Every structure is written in C-alpha cells, then in structure tokens.
Amino acid sequence: MTVPAAHTPAQYVQEKAAGSGSSFYYAFMFLPPPRRAAITAFYAFCREVDDVVDEVHDPHVARTKLAWWRNEVAQAFAGKPTHPVMQALMPLAADYAIEMRQLHAVIEGCEMDLTQNRYLDFPALATYCHLVAGVVGEVACNIFGRTQDSTVAYAHKLGLAMQLTNIIRDVGEDARRGRIYLPINELQQFDVKAHELLKRETPWGYSDRFQALMRFQAERAHGLYDEAMALLSDADRSTQKPGLMMANIYRTLLREIEKSQFQVLHQRTSLTPLRKLWIAARTHVLSR
C-alpha cells in the first residue's frame, strides 16, 4: 500500500475521486472546501475498498487486503494512519461525526462480494445494500450538514435506491463476474433463468420475461427515490443539495435505461460528464 512521494494525502484522494468518473464527483464540486475535502477523502476510501474486490481476482488475496484495510482503519482512529486516504480523512473525522464502525461496515459490505454472489430475496439484498450504500449515505449526509434525524433515514433510503439503480445498470457486467444481485425468488417469479443473463451473443438474454423483471426492479427503485424525498425535511434540504444532485443524476440514468428497454445485458448505459454536470448545476439552482 504505497503512494508516490510527490503526492500529499489531499492530492491523492482528489485524484482518486476525480479519476473514478463517478457521478458523486460532480456533486462534490458545489460544497464548501472543508466539507468537500471530507467527502472526497471518504469517497476515496470507499473506492479503495471497492477496488480490492473488483480488481483482485484471487479471493484469498482480496480478503487479506480487506483485513489490512480493517486494521488500517482501527490504527487511524487510534491516531496512527499510514495510508494517504486515512491521513486525509482523519483530521476531518471528528468534525463530521465519521465513526470507525461506519468505515468497517463499508469494508464488511465489500467483503460480502467475496463470499456471496446470489441473494435469496429482497430483504437479503437490502442488507448488502445497507452496508455498501446506506452507510455511505449516512456518512455523506453528516458531512453535507444535517439537523434532523429524519435526514439519516432519507440518506439510507436514497442509498438503497441508488444502489438498486447500479444493480439494474450492471446486470450483464455483474453476471459475467459471477455475481447476480437480482433476488433469486424474483428471477423465479418472472421465469428468468440465471444462464440467460450470461449469454454473450445476440440476442443475449433479452425476452419479454426479462423486460417484465427489470420493469419490476425499476418501479421499486423509483418508489424508493420517492420515499427518500418524502423523508427529507425542509430544514435540511439546502445542505443536502449534493445528495439531491446525485439522486437526480442516478434517476436520470434509470430513466435512460428504461427508455432503452433495459438493454443492460450487453452494454452499460451511462450519462456524459457534461450531462451530469448540467444536472448537478440545475439541481443547485432549483434547490435554493
């Protein structure tokens, strides 16, 4: 776990966040510098941990690396961070109520990808989503600034909606990695077979049954976006604008997938950087 000597911790996390191309980065741009520094460092931590699972092909090596991160988090909260991500994050942790249990939860969620590649039903999937997205939303809403307990509930619900959007977008890509996040009982409900998601040539695994399954997933995600927005109080709406930006970007992505008739098995739908920036800026103006 080394970093080029020319990089300061702040430079390292900035490059990690910007280099990911994520929609989150566009929302960070509108934050005041201290909050932007905190969310950038936290997001870089999430990327580091997630990259272990996505890029390390040997599960034993990946578990070893995640164990290293678990220990690094504990050391950092004991005042001895060694990785630039933790060196950037720890000076800001107390100011924004970032806790060790939250970082460990993110690691635990990513580790589930090494031990579990199918989910029996939606409650089981929601447990995974809570760790990799709900907890992230919880940390983020504290960094953005909140005064109401309901804002934490909003952040968890929004995290779930956004993670389900990711799952819908990445059905084909995930299946080729050996992971099917769509619940088994829902695949059975719509008579969609796992092997259909793995087909690598035209007509891939598309069918009326697959379309119906994916409409069901999209409707659930839209419902969760609506539930999240209903939980956000007017008192915190202004400070939570970055979350609203991300919600609008992700929901626009979901609508694009719907417009494509859920062509997600052989391609990955995405929004252009310019469109993400436009959505973020428009949300910033309309949420004043």
Short mmCIF file of N, CA, C and O in Angstrom, two decimals, residues 40-165:
data_model
loop_
_atom_site.label_atom_id
_atom_site.label_comp_id
_atom_site.label_asym_id
_atom_site.label_seq_id
_atom_site.Cartn_x
_atom_site.Cartn_y
_atom_site.Cartn_z
N THR A 40 -14.56 14.02 -0.19
CA THR A 40 -13.61 13.50 -1.17
C THR A 40 -12.74 12.42 -0.54
O THR A 40 -12.51 11.35 -1.15
N ALA A 41 -12.26 12.66 0.68
CA ALA A 41 -11.44 11.65 1.37
C ALA A 41 -12.26 10.40 1.68
O ALA A 41 -11.78 9.27 1.50
N PHE A 42 -13.50 10.58 2.13
CA PHE A 42 -14.35 9.43 2.42
C PHE A 42 -14.66 8.65 1.16
O PHE A 42 -14.62 7.41 1.14
N TYR A 43 -14.98 9.36 0.08
CA TYR A 43 -15.28 8.68 -1.18
C TYR A 43 -14.05 7.91 -1.68
O TYR A 43 -14.17 6.79 -2.19
N ALA A 44 -12.85 8.51 -1.51
CA ALA A 44 -11.62 7.82 -1.92
C ALA A 44 -11.44 6.53 -1.11
O ALA A 44 -11.01 5.50 -1.65
N PHE A 45 -11.77 6.57 0.17
CA PHE A 45 -11.72 5.36 0.99
C PHE A 45 -12.66 4.29 0.41
O PHE A 45 -12.27 3.12 0.25
N CYS A 46 -13.89 4.67 0.09
CA CYS A 46 -14.85 3.72 -0.47
C CYS A 46 -14.34 3.12 -1.77
O CYS A 46 -14.48 1.91 -2.03
N ARG A 47 -13.70 3.96 -2.60
CA ARG A 47 -13.17 3.48 -3.87
C ARG A 47 -12.02 2.49 -3.64
O ARG A 47 -11.93 1.47 -4.32
N GLU A 48 -11.14 2.80 -2.70
CA GLU A 48 -10.02 1.91 -2.41
C GLU A 48 -10.52 0.52 -2.02
O GLU A 48 -10.03 -0.50 -2.51
N VAL A 49 -11.50 0.49 -1.12
CA VAL A 49 -12.01 -0.79 -0.63
C VAL A 49 -12.76 -1.53 -1.74
O VAL A 49 -12.59 -2.75 -1.91
N ASP A 50 -13.57 -0.81 -2.49
CA ASP A 50 -14.33 -1.43 -3.57
C ASP A 50 -13.40 -1.96 -4.66
O ASP A 50 -13.65 -3.03 -5.24
N ASP A 51 -12.32 -1.24 -4.92
CA ASP A 51 -11.37 -1.68 -5.95
C ASP A 51 -10.70 -3.00 -5.59
O ASP A 51 -10.32 -3.78 -6.47
N VAL A 52 -10.54 -3.25 -4.30
CA VAL A 52 -9.95 -4.53 -3.88
C VAL A 52 -10.78 -5.68 -4.42
O VAL A 52 -10.26 -6.65 -4.99
N VAL A 53 -12.09 -5.57 -4.26
CA VAL A 53 -12.98 -6.65 -4.68
C VAL A 53 -13.08 -6.73 -6.20
O VAL A 53 -13.11 -7.82 -6.77
N ASP A 54 -13.12 -5.58 -6.87
CA ASP A 54 -13.30 -5.57 -8.32
C ASP A 54 -12.04 -5.91 -9.09
O ASP A 54 -12.10 -6.45 -10.20
N GLU A 55 -10.87 -5.60 -8.53
CA GLU A 55 -9.62 -5.71 -9.30
C GLU A 55 -8.72 -6.86 -8.87
O GLU A 55 -7.83 -7.25 -9.62
N VAL A 56 -8.92 -7.40 -7.67
CA VAL A 56 -8.08 -8.51 -7.20
C VAL A 56 -8.84 -9.80 -7.47
O VAL A 56 -9.91 -10.04 -6.90
N HIS A 57 -8.31 -10.65 -8.34
CA HIS A 57 -9.04 -11.82 -8.80
C HIS A 57 -8.91 -13.02 -7.87
O HIS A 57 -9.73 -13.94 -7.94
N ASP A 58 -7.90 -13.04 -7.03
CA ASP A 58 -7.72 -14.13 -6.07
C ASP A 58 -8.46 -13.77 -4.78
O ASP A 58 -8.08 -12.82 -4.09
N PRO A 59 -9.54 -14.48 -4.44
CA PRO A 59 -10.32 -14.14 -3.24
C PRO A 59 -9.49 -14.12 -1.96
O PRO A 59 -9.74 -13.28 -1.08
N HIS A 60 -8.51 -15.01 -1.85
CA HIS A 60 -7.67 -15.04 -0.65
C HIS A 60 -6.86 -13.75 -0.53
O HIS A 60 -6.77 -13.16 0.56
N VAL A 61 -6.31 -13.29 -1.65
CA VAL A 61 -5.54 -12.04 -1.65
C VAL A 61 -6.47 -10.87 -1.34
O VAL A 61 -6.12 -9.97 -0.57
N ALA A 62 -7.67 -10.89 -1.91
CA ALA A 62 -8.63 -9.81 -1.66
C ALA A 62 -9.01 -9.75 -0.18
O ALA A 62 -9.07 -8.67 0.42
N ARG A 63 -9.24 -10.92 0.43
CA ARG A 63 -9.58 -10.93 1.86
C ARG A 63 -8.42 -10.39 2.69
O ARG A 63 -8.64 -9.67 3.68
N THR A 64 -7.21 -10.73 2.29
CA THR A 64 -6.03 -10.24 3.01
C THR A 64 -5.94 -8.73 2.92
O THR A 64 -5.64 -8.04 3.91
N LYS A 65 -6.21 -8.19 1.74
CA LYS A 65 -6.17 -6.74 1.57
C LYS A 65 -7.27 -6.04 2.37
O LYS A 65 -7.06 -4.98 2.96
N LEU A 66 -8.46 -6.64 2.39
CA LEU A 66 -9.54 -6.04 3.17
C LEU A 66 -9.23 -6.11 4.67
O LEU A 66 -9.57 -5.18 5.42
N ALA A 67 -8.58 -7.20 5.10
CA ALA A 67 -8.16 -7.29 6.50
C ALA A 67 -7.15 -6.19 6.81
O ALA A 67 -7.16 -5.60 7.91
N TRP A 68 -6.27 -5.90 5.85
CA TRP A 68 -5.31 -4.81 6.03
C TRP A 68 -6.05 -3.49 6.22
O TRP A 68 -5.72 -2.69 7.10
N TRP A 69 -7.08 -3.26 5.39
CA TRP A 69 -7.84 -2.02 5.50
C TRP A 69 -8.59 -1.94 6.83
O TRP A 69 -8.67 -0.87 7.44
N ARG A 70 -9.12 -3.07 7.28
CA ARG A 70 -9.82 -3.07 8.57
C ARG A 70 -8.85 -2.66 9.69
O ARG A 70 -9.20 -1.85 10.57
N ASN A 71 -7.64 -3.18 9.62
CA ASN A 71 -6.63 -2.83 10.62
C ASN A 71 -6.18 -1.38 10.46
O ASN A 71 -5.96 -0.67 11.45
N GLU A 72 -6.06 -0.93 9.22
CA GLU A 72 -5.65 0.45 8.97
C GLU A 72 -6.67 1.44 9.53
O GLU A 72 -6.30 2.47 10.11
N VAL A 73 -7.95 1.13 9.39
CA VAL A 73 -9.00 1.99 9.96
C VAL A 73 -8.86 2.05 11.48
O VAL A 73 -8.92 3.13 12.08
N ALA A 74 -8.67 0.89 12.10
CA ALA A 74 -8.51 0.86 13.57
C ALA A 74 -7.29 1.66 14.00
O ALA A 74 -7.34 2.44 14.97
N GLN A 75 -6.18 1.50 13.27
CA GLN A 75 -4.96 2.26 13.58
C GLN A 75 -5.18 3.76 13.41
O GLN A 75 -4.70 4.57 14.20
N ALA A 76 -5.90 4.11 12.35
CA ALA A 76 -6.13 5.52 12.06
C ALA A 76 -6.94 6.18 13.19
O ALA A 76 -6.64 7.29 13.62
N PHE A 77 -7.96 5.48 13.67
CA PHE A 77 -8.76 6.04 14.75
C PHE A 77 -8.01 6.02 16.08
O PHE A 77 -8.41 6.69 17.03
N ALA A 78 -6.90 5.26 16.12
CA ALA A 78 -6.02 5.29 17.30
C ALA A 78 -4.93 6.34 17.14
O ALA A 78 -4.02 6.44 17.97
N GLY A 79 -5.00 7.11 16.02
CA GLY A 79 -4.05 8.20 15.82
C GLY A 79 -2.83 7.85 15.00
O GLY A 79 -1.88 8.63 14.96
N LYS A 80 -2.86 6.69 14.30
CA LYS A 80 -1.69 6.26 13.54
C LYS A 80 -2.03 5.85 12.11
O LYS A 80 -1.77 4.72 11.70
N PRO A 81 -2.62 6.75 11.32
CA PRO A 81 -2.91 6.39 9.93
C PRO A 81 -1.63 6.28 9.11
O PRO A 81 -0.71 7.08 9.28
N THR A 82 -1.58 5.32 8.22
CA THR A 82 -0.40 5.16 7.36
C THR A 82 -0.74 5.36 5.88
O THR A 82 0.13 5.75 5.11
N HIS A 83 -1.97 5.09 5.49
CA HIS A 83 -2.36 5.24 4.08
C HIS A 83 -2.80 6.69 3.85
O HIS A 83 -3.43 7.30 4.70
N PRO A 84 -2.48 7.27 2.68
CA PRO A 84 -2.85 8.67 2.42
C PRO A 84 -4.35 8.94 2.51
O PRO A 84 -4.76 10.04 2.88
N VAL A 85 -5.17 7.96 2.19
CA VAL A 85 -6.61 8.15 2.31
C VAL A 85 -7.00 8.40 3.77
O VAL A 85 -7.75 9.34 4.08
N MET A 86 -6.46 7.58 4.66
CA MET A 86 -6.78 7.76 6.07
C MET A 86 -6.10 8.99 6.65
O MET A 86 -6.64 9.66 7.54
N GLN A 87 -4.92 9.33 6.12
CA GLN A 87 -4.24 10.56 6.55
C GLN A 87 -5.04 11.79 6.15
O GLN A 87 -5.05 12.80 6.87
N ALA A 88 -5.72 11.72 5.02
CA ALA A 88 -6.56 12.84 4.58
C ALA A 88 -7.88 12.89 5.34
O ALA A 88 -8.40 13.97 5.64
N LEU A 89 -8.40 11.71 5.69
CA LEU A 89 -9.72 11.64 6.30
C LEU A 89 -9.71 11.94 7.80
O LEU A 89 -10.61 12.64 8.31
N MET A 90 -8.72 11.45 8.51
CA MET A 90 -8.78 11.50 9.98
C MET A 90 -8.81 12.92 10.57
O MET A 90 -9.53 13.14 11.55
N PRO A 91 -8.11 13.89 10.02
CA PRO A 91 -8.20 15.24 10.61
C PRO A 91 -9.61 15.83 10.53
O PRO A 91 -9.92 16.80 11.23
N LEU A 92 -10.47 15.25 9.67
CA LEU A 92 -11.82 15.77 9.46
C LEU A 92 -12.89 14.89 10.09
O LEU A 92 -14.06 15.28 10.14
N ALA A 93 -12.51 13.71 10.57
CA ALA A 93 -13.50 12.73 11.03
C ALA A 93 -14.34 13.25 12.18
O ALA A 93 -15.57 13.11 12.19
N ALA A 94 -13.71 13.84 13.18
CA ALA A 94 -14.44 14.31 14.35
C ALA A 94 -15.41 15.44 13.99
O ALA A 94 -16.54 15.50 14.51
N ASP A 95 -14.98 16.33 13.10
CA ASP A 95 -15.83 17.47 12.71
C ASP A 95 -17.14 17.02 12.07
O ASP A 95 -18.16 17.70 12.19
N TYR A 96 -17.11 15.88 11.38
CA TYR A 96 -18.28 15.44 10.63
C TYR A 96 -18.83 14.10 11.13
O TYR A 96 -19.55 13.41 10.40
N ALA A 97 -18.50 13.76 12.37
CA ALA A 97 -19.07 12.58 13.05
C ALA A 97 -18.86 11.29 12.27
O ALA A 97 -19.74 10.42 12.22
N ILE A 98 -17.70 11.17 11.65
CA ILE A 98 -17.36 9.93 10.94
C ILE A 98 -16.82 8.94 11.96
O ILE A 98 -15.88 9.24 12.70
N GLU A 99 -17.42 7.74 12.01
CA GLU A 99 -17.08 6.76 13.03
C GLU A 99 -16.41 5.53 12.43
O GLU A 99 -16.65 5.18 11.27
N MET A 100 -15.60 4.87 13.26
CA MET A 100 -14.90 3.67 12.82
C MET A 100 -15.88 2.59 12.37
O MET A 100 -15.65 1.90 11.37
N ARG A 101 -17.00 2.44 13.08
CA ARG A 101 -17.98 1.40 12.74
C ARG A 101 -18.53 1.59 11.32
O ARG A 101 -18.84 0.62 10.63
N GLN A 102 -18.62 2.86 10.88
CA GLN A 102 -19.14 3.11 9.54
C GLN A 102 -18.15 2.66 8.47
O GLN A 102 -18.53 2.05 7.47
N LEU A 103 -16.88 2.94 8.69
CA LEU A 103 -15.87 2.51 7.72
C LEU A 103 -15.75 0.99 7.71
O LEU A 103 -15.60 0.37 6.66
N HIS A 104 -15.84 0.37 8.89
CA HIS A 104 -15.80 -1.09 8.96
C HIS A 104 -17.02 -1.70 8.27
O HIS A 104 -16.93 -2.78 7.67
N ALA A 105 -18.17 -1.02 8.35
CA ALA A 105 -19.37 -1.52 7.68
C ALA A 105 -19.19 -1.53 6.17
O ALA A 105 -19.61 -2.47 5.48
N VAL A 106 -18.55 -0.50 5.64
CA VAL A 106 -18.29 -0.44 4.19
C VAL A 106 -17.38 -1.61 3.79
O VAL A 106 -17.61 -2.27 2.77
N ILE A 107 -16.35 -1.87 4.58
CA ILE A 107 -15.45 -3.00 4.30
C ILE A 107 -16.23 -4.31 4.36
O ILE A 107 -16.08 -5.18 3.49
N GLU A 108 -17.09 -4.45 5.38
CA GLU A 108 -17.89 -5.67 5.52
C GLU A 108 -18.78 -5.88 4.29
O GLU A 108 -18.92 -7.00 3.80
N GLY A 109 -19.38 -4.81 3.80
CA GLY A 109 -20.23 -4.92 2.63
C GLY A 109 -19.46 -5.35 1.40
O GLY A 109 -19.90 -6.24 0.65
N CYS A 110 -18.29 -4.76 1.19
CA CYS A 110 -17.47 -5.15 0.04
C CYS A 110 -17.00 -6.60 0.18
O CYS A 110 -16.92 -7.34 -0.82
N GLU A 111 -16.73 -7.03 1.41
CA GLU A 111 -16.28 -8.40 1.64
C GLU A 111 -17.37 -9.41 1.31
O GLU A 111 -17.10 -10.56 0.96
N MET A 112 -18.63 -8.99 1.42
CA MET A 112 -19.74 -9.89 1.06
C MET A 112 -19.63 -10.33 -0.40
O MET A 112 -20.07 -11.43 -0.75
N ASP A 113 -19.06 -9.48 -1.26
CA ASP A 113 -18.91 -9.84 -2.66
C ASP A 113 -17.93 -11.00 -2.85
O ASP A 113 -17.92 -11.63 -3.91
N LEU A 114 -17.10 -11.26 -1.85
CA LEU A 114 -16.15 -12.38 -1.93
C LEU A 114 -16.77 -13.68 -1.45
O LEU A 114 -16.27 -14.76 -1.77
N THR A 115 -17.84 -13.58 -0.68
CA THR A 115 -18.42 -14.78 -0.07
C THR A 115 -19.83 -15.09 -0.55
O THR A 115 -20.32 -16.20 -0.34
N GLN A 116 -20.48 -14.12 -1.17
CA GLN A 116 -21.86 -14.30 -1.59
C GLN A 116 -22.08 -13.66 -2.95
O GLN A 116 -21.81 -12.47 -3.13
N ASN A 117 -22.57 -14.46 -3.90
CA ASN A 117 -22.81 -13.90 -5.24
C ASN A 117 -24.27 -14.02 -5.68
O ASN A 117 -24.61 -13.69 -6.80
N ARG A 118 -25.12 -14.52 -4.79
CA ARG A 118 -26.57 -14.59 -5.05
C ARG A 118 -27.32 -14.20 -3.78
O ARG A 118 -26.81 -14.38 -2.67
N TYR A 119 -28.54 -13.70 -3.96
CA TYR A 119 -29.37 -13.28 -2.83
C TYR A 119 -30.75 -13.91 -2.98
O TYR A 119 -31.37 -13.79 -4.04
N LEU A 120 -31.20 -14.56 -1.92
CA LEU A 120 -32.45 -15.32 -1.99
C LEU A 120 -33.65 -14.42 -2.25
O LEU A 120 -34.51 -14.73 -3.08
N ASP A 121 -33.71 -13.27 -1.55
CA ASP A 121 -34.86 -12.40 -1.67
C ASP A 121 -34.43 -10.95 -1.45
O ASP A 121 -33.26 -10.67 -1.18
N PHE A 122 -35.38 -10.03 -1.58
CA PHE A 122 -35.03 -8.62 -1.47
C PHE A 122 -34.53 -8.23 -0.09
O PHE A 122 -33.58 -7.44 0.01
N PRO A 123 -35.11 -8.72 1.01
CA PRO A 123 -34.55 -8.37 2.33
C PRO A 123 -33.07 -8.74 2.46
O PRO A 123 -32.30 -7.99 3.07
N ALA A 124 -32.67 -9.87 1.89
CA ALA A 124 -31.25 -10.26 1.94
C ALA A 124 -30.41 -9.29 1.12
O ALA A 124 -29.33 -8.87 1.54
N LEU A 125 -30.90 -8.91 -0.06
CA LEU A 125 -30.19 -7.93 -0.88
C LEU A 125 -30.13 -6.58 -0.18
O LEU A 125 -29.10 -5.89 -0.23
N ALA A 126 -31.19 -6.19 0.48
CA ALA A 126 -31.23 -4.90 1.17
C ALA A 126 -30.19 -4.83 2.28
O ALA A 126 -29.65 -3.75 2.56
N THR A 127 -29.90 -5.96 2.93
CA THR A 127 -28.86 -5.98 3.96
C THR A 127 -27.50 -5.63 3.35
O THR A 127 -26.74 -4.83 3.91
N TYR A 128 -27.21 -6.23 2.20
CA TYR A 128 -25.97 -5.90 1.48
C TYR A 128 -25.96 -4.42 1.08
O TYR A 128 -24.96 -3.71 1.29
N CYS A 129 -27.07 -3.95 0.53
CA CYS A 129 -27.15 -2.54 0.09
C CYS A 129 -26.98 -1.58 1.26
O CYS A 129 -26.40 -0.50 1.11
N HIS A 130 -27.48 -1.97 2.43
CA HIS A 130 -27.31 -1.12 3.61
C HIS A 130 -25.84 -0.87 3.89
O HIS A 130 -25.43 0.26 4.18
N LEU A 131 -25.02 -1.91 3.78
CA LEU A 131 -23.60 -1.80 4.11
C LEU A 131 -22.83 -1.00 3.06
O LEU A 131 -21.98 -0.18 3.40
N VAL A 132 -23.10 -1.26 1.78
CA VAL A 132 -22.29 -0.63 0.74
C VAL A 132 -22.85 0.70 0.25
O VAL A 132 -22.16 1.44 -0.44
N ALA A 133 -24.10 1.02 0.62
CA ALA A 133 -24.71 2.26 0.13
C ALA A 133 -25.42 3.04 1.22
O ALA A 133 -25.28 4.26 1.31
N GLY A 134 -26.20 2.36 2.07
CA GLY A 134 -26.92 3.06 3.12
C GLY A 134 -25.98 3.73 4.11
O GLY A 134 -26.17 4.90 4.47
N VAL A 135 -24.96 3.00 4.54
CA VAL A 135 -23.99 3.58 5.47
C VAL A 135 -23.22 4.71 4.81
O VAL A 135 -22.91 5.73 5.44
N VAL A 136 -22.92 4.56 3.54
CA VAL A 136 -22.25 5.64 2.79
C VAL A 136 -23.13 6.88 2.79
O VAL A 136 -22.65 8.00 2.99
N GLY A 137 -24.43 6.70 2.57
CA GLY A 137 -25.35 7.84 2.61
C GLY A 137 -25.40 8.48 3.97
O GLY A 137 -25.46 9.72 4.09
N GLU A 138 -25.34 7.67 5.01
CA GLU A 138 -25.35 8.18 6.38
C GLU A 138 -24.14 9.08 6.64
O GLU A 138 -24.27 10.18 7.19
N VAL A 139 -22.96 8.60 6.25
CA VAL A 139 -21.74 9.40 6.42
C VAL A 139 -21.84 10.68 5.60
O VAL A 139 -21.52 11.78 6.08
N ALA A 140 -22.29 10.54 4.36
CA ALA A 140 -22.36 11.70 3.46
C ALA A 140 -23.31 12.76 3.99
O ALA A 140 -23.00 13.96 3.96
N CYS A 141 -24.47 12.36 4.50
CA CYS A 141 -25.44 13.38 4.95
C CYS A 141 -24.90 14.13 6.16
O CYS A 141 -25.19 15.32 6.33
N ASN A 142 -24.10 13.47 7.00
CA ASN A 142 -23.47 14.17 8.12
C ASN A 142 -22.42 15.17 7.62
O ASN A 142 -22.30 16.28 8.16
N ILE A 143 -21.66 14.77 6.62
CA ILE A 143 -20.65 15.67 6.05
C ILE A 143 -21.33 16.88 5.40
O ILE A 143 -20.88 18.02 5.56
N PHE A 144 -22.41 16.63 4.67
CA PHE A 144 -23.11 17.73 3.99
C PHE A 144 -23.69 18.71 5.00
O PHE A 144 -23.76 19.90 4.74
N GLY A 145 -24.11 18.18 6.15
CA GLY A 145 -24.70 19.02 7.20
C GLY A 145 -26.16 18.70 7.39
O GLY A 145 -26.95 18.84 6.47
N ARG A 146 -26.52 18.24 8.59
CA ARG A 146 -27.92 17.92 8.87
C ARG A 146 -28.30 18.35 10.28
O ARG A 146 -27.44 18.44 11.16
N THR A 147 -29.58 18.59 10.47
CA THR A 147 -30.08 18.95 11.80
C THR A 147 -31.17 18.00 12.26
O THR A 147 -31.53 17.98 13.43
N GLN A 148 -31.71 17.19 11.34
CA GLN A 148 -32.85 16.34 11.65
C GLN A 148 -32.48 14.86 11.58
O GLN A 148 -31.75 14.44 10.68
N ASP A 149 -33.02 14.06 12.53
CA ASP A 149 -32.81 12.62 12.49
C ASP A 149 -33.40 12.00 11.23
O ASP A 149 -32.88 11.01 10.70
N SER A 150 -34.49 12.57 10.75
CA SER A 150 -35.13 12.02 9.54
C SER A 150 -34.22 12.09 8.33
O SER A 150 -34.40 11.35 7.36
N THR A 151 -33.24 12.99 8.37
CA THR A 151 -32.31 13.12 7.24
C THR A 151 -31.43 11.88 7.12
O THR A 151 -31.04 11.49 6.02
N VAL A 152 -31.13 11.23 8.24
CA VAL A 152 -30.37 9.98 8.19
C VAL A 152 -31.21 8.89 7.52
O VAL A 152 -30.72 8.13 6.68
N ALA A 153 -32.50 8.84 7.88
CA ALA A 153 -33.39 7.86 7.25
C ALA A 153 -33.50 8.14 5.75
O ALA A 153 -33.51 7.20 4.92
N TYR A 154 -33.60 9.41 5.38
CA TYR A 154 -33.60 9.81 3.96
C TYR A 154 -32.35 9.31 3.26
O TYR A 154 -32.41 8.73 2.16
N ALA A 155 -31.19 9.49 3.90
CA ALA A 155 -29.92 9.12 3.28
C ALA A 155 -29.83 7.61 3.07
O ALA A 155 -29.32 7.14 2.04
N HIS A 156 -30.30 6.85 4.05
CA HIS A 156 -30.29 5.39 3.91
C HIS A 156 -31.21 4.95 2.77
O HIS A 156 -30.85 4.09 1.96
N LYS A 157 -32.39 5.54 2.71
CA LYS A 157 -33.34 5.17 1.66
C LYS A 157 -32.81 5.56 0.28
O LYS A 157 -32.94 4.80 -0.69
N LEU A 158 -32.20 6.74 0.20
CA LEU A 158 -31.63 7.19 -1.07
C LEU A 158 -30.47 6.28 -1.49
O LEU A 158 -30.32 5.94 -2.66
N GLY A 159 -29.64 5.90 -0.52
CA GLY A 159 -28.54 4.99 -0.83
C GLY A 159 -29.04 3.68 -1.40
O GLY A 159 -28.46 3.14 -2.35
N LEU A 160 -30.13 3.16 -0.84
CA LEU A 160 -30.71 1.91 -1.36
C LEU A 160 -31.22 2.11 -2.78
O LEU A 160 -30.97 1.27 -3.66
N ALA A 161 -31.91 3.21 -3.04
CA ALA A 161 -32.43 3.48 -4.39
C ALA A 161 -31.29 3.58 -5.41
O ALA A 161 -31.38 3.03 -6.52
N MET A 162 -30.21 4.25 -5.02
CA MET A 162 -29.09 4.42 -5.94
C MET A 162 -28.35 3.11 -6.17
O MET A 162 -27.91 2.82 -7.29
N GLN A 163 -28.22 2.29 -5.12
CA GLN A 163 -27.56 1.00 -5.30
C GLN A 163 -28.39 0.09 -6.20
O GLN A 163 -27.83 -0.64 -7.03
N LEU A 164 -29.69 0.13 -6.06
CA LEU A 164 -30.54 -0.66 -6.95
C LEU A 164 -30.42 -0.18 -8.39
O LEU A 164 -30.47 -0.99 -9.33
N THR A 165 -30.25 1.12 -8.57
CA THR A 165 -30.02 1.65 -9.92
C THR A 165 -28.72 1.09 -10.49
O THR A 165 -28.66 0.69 -11.67
#
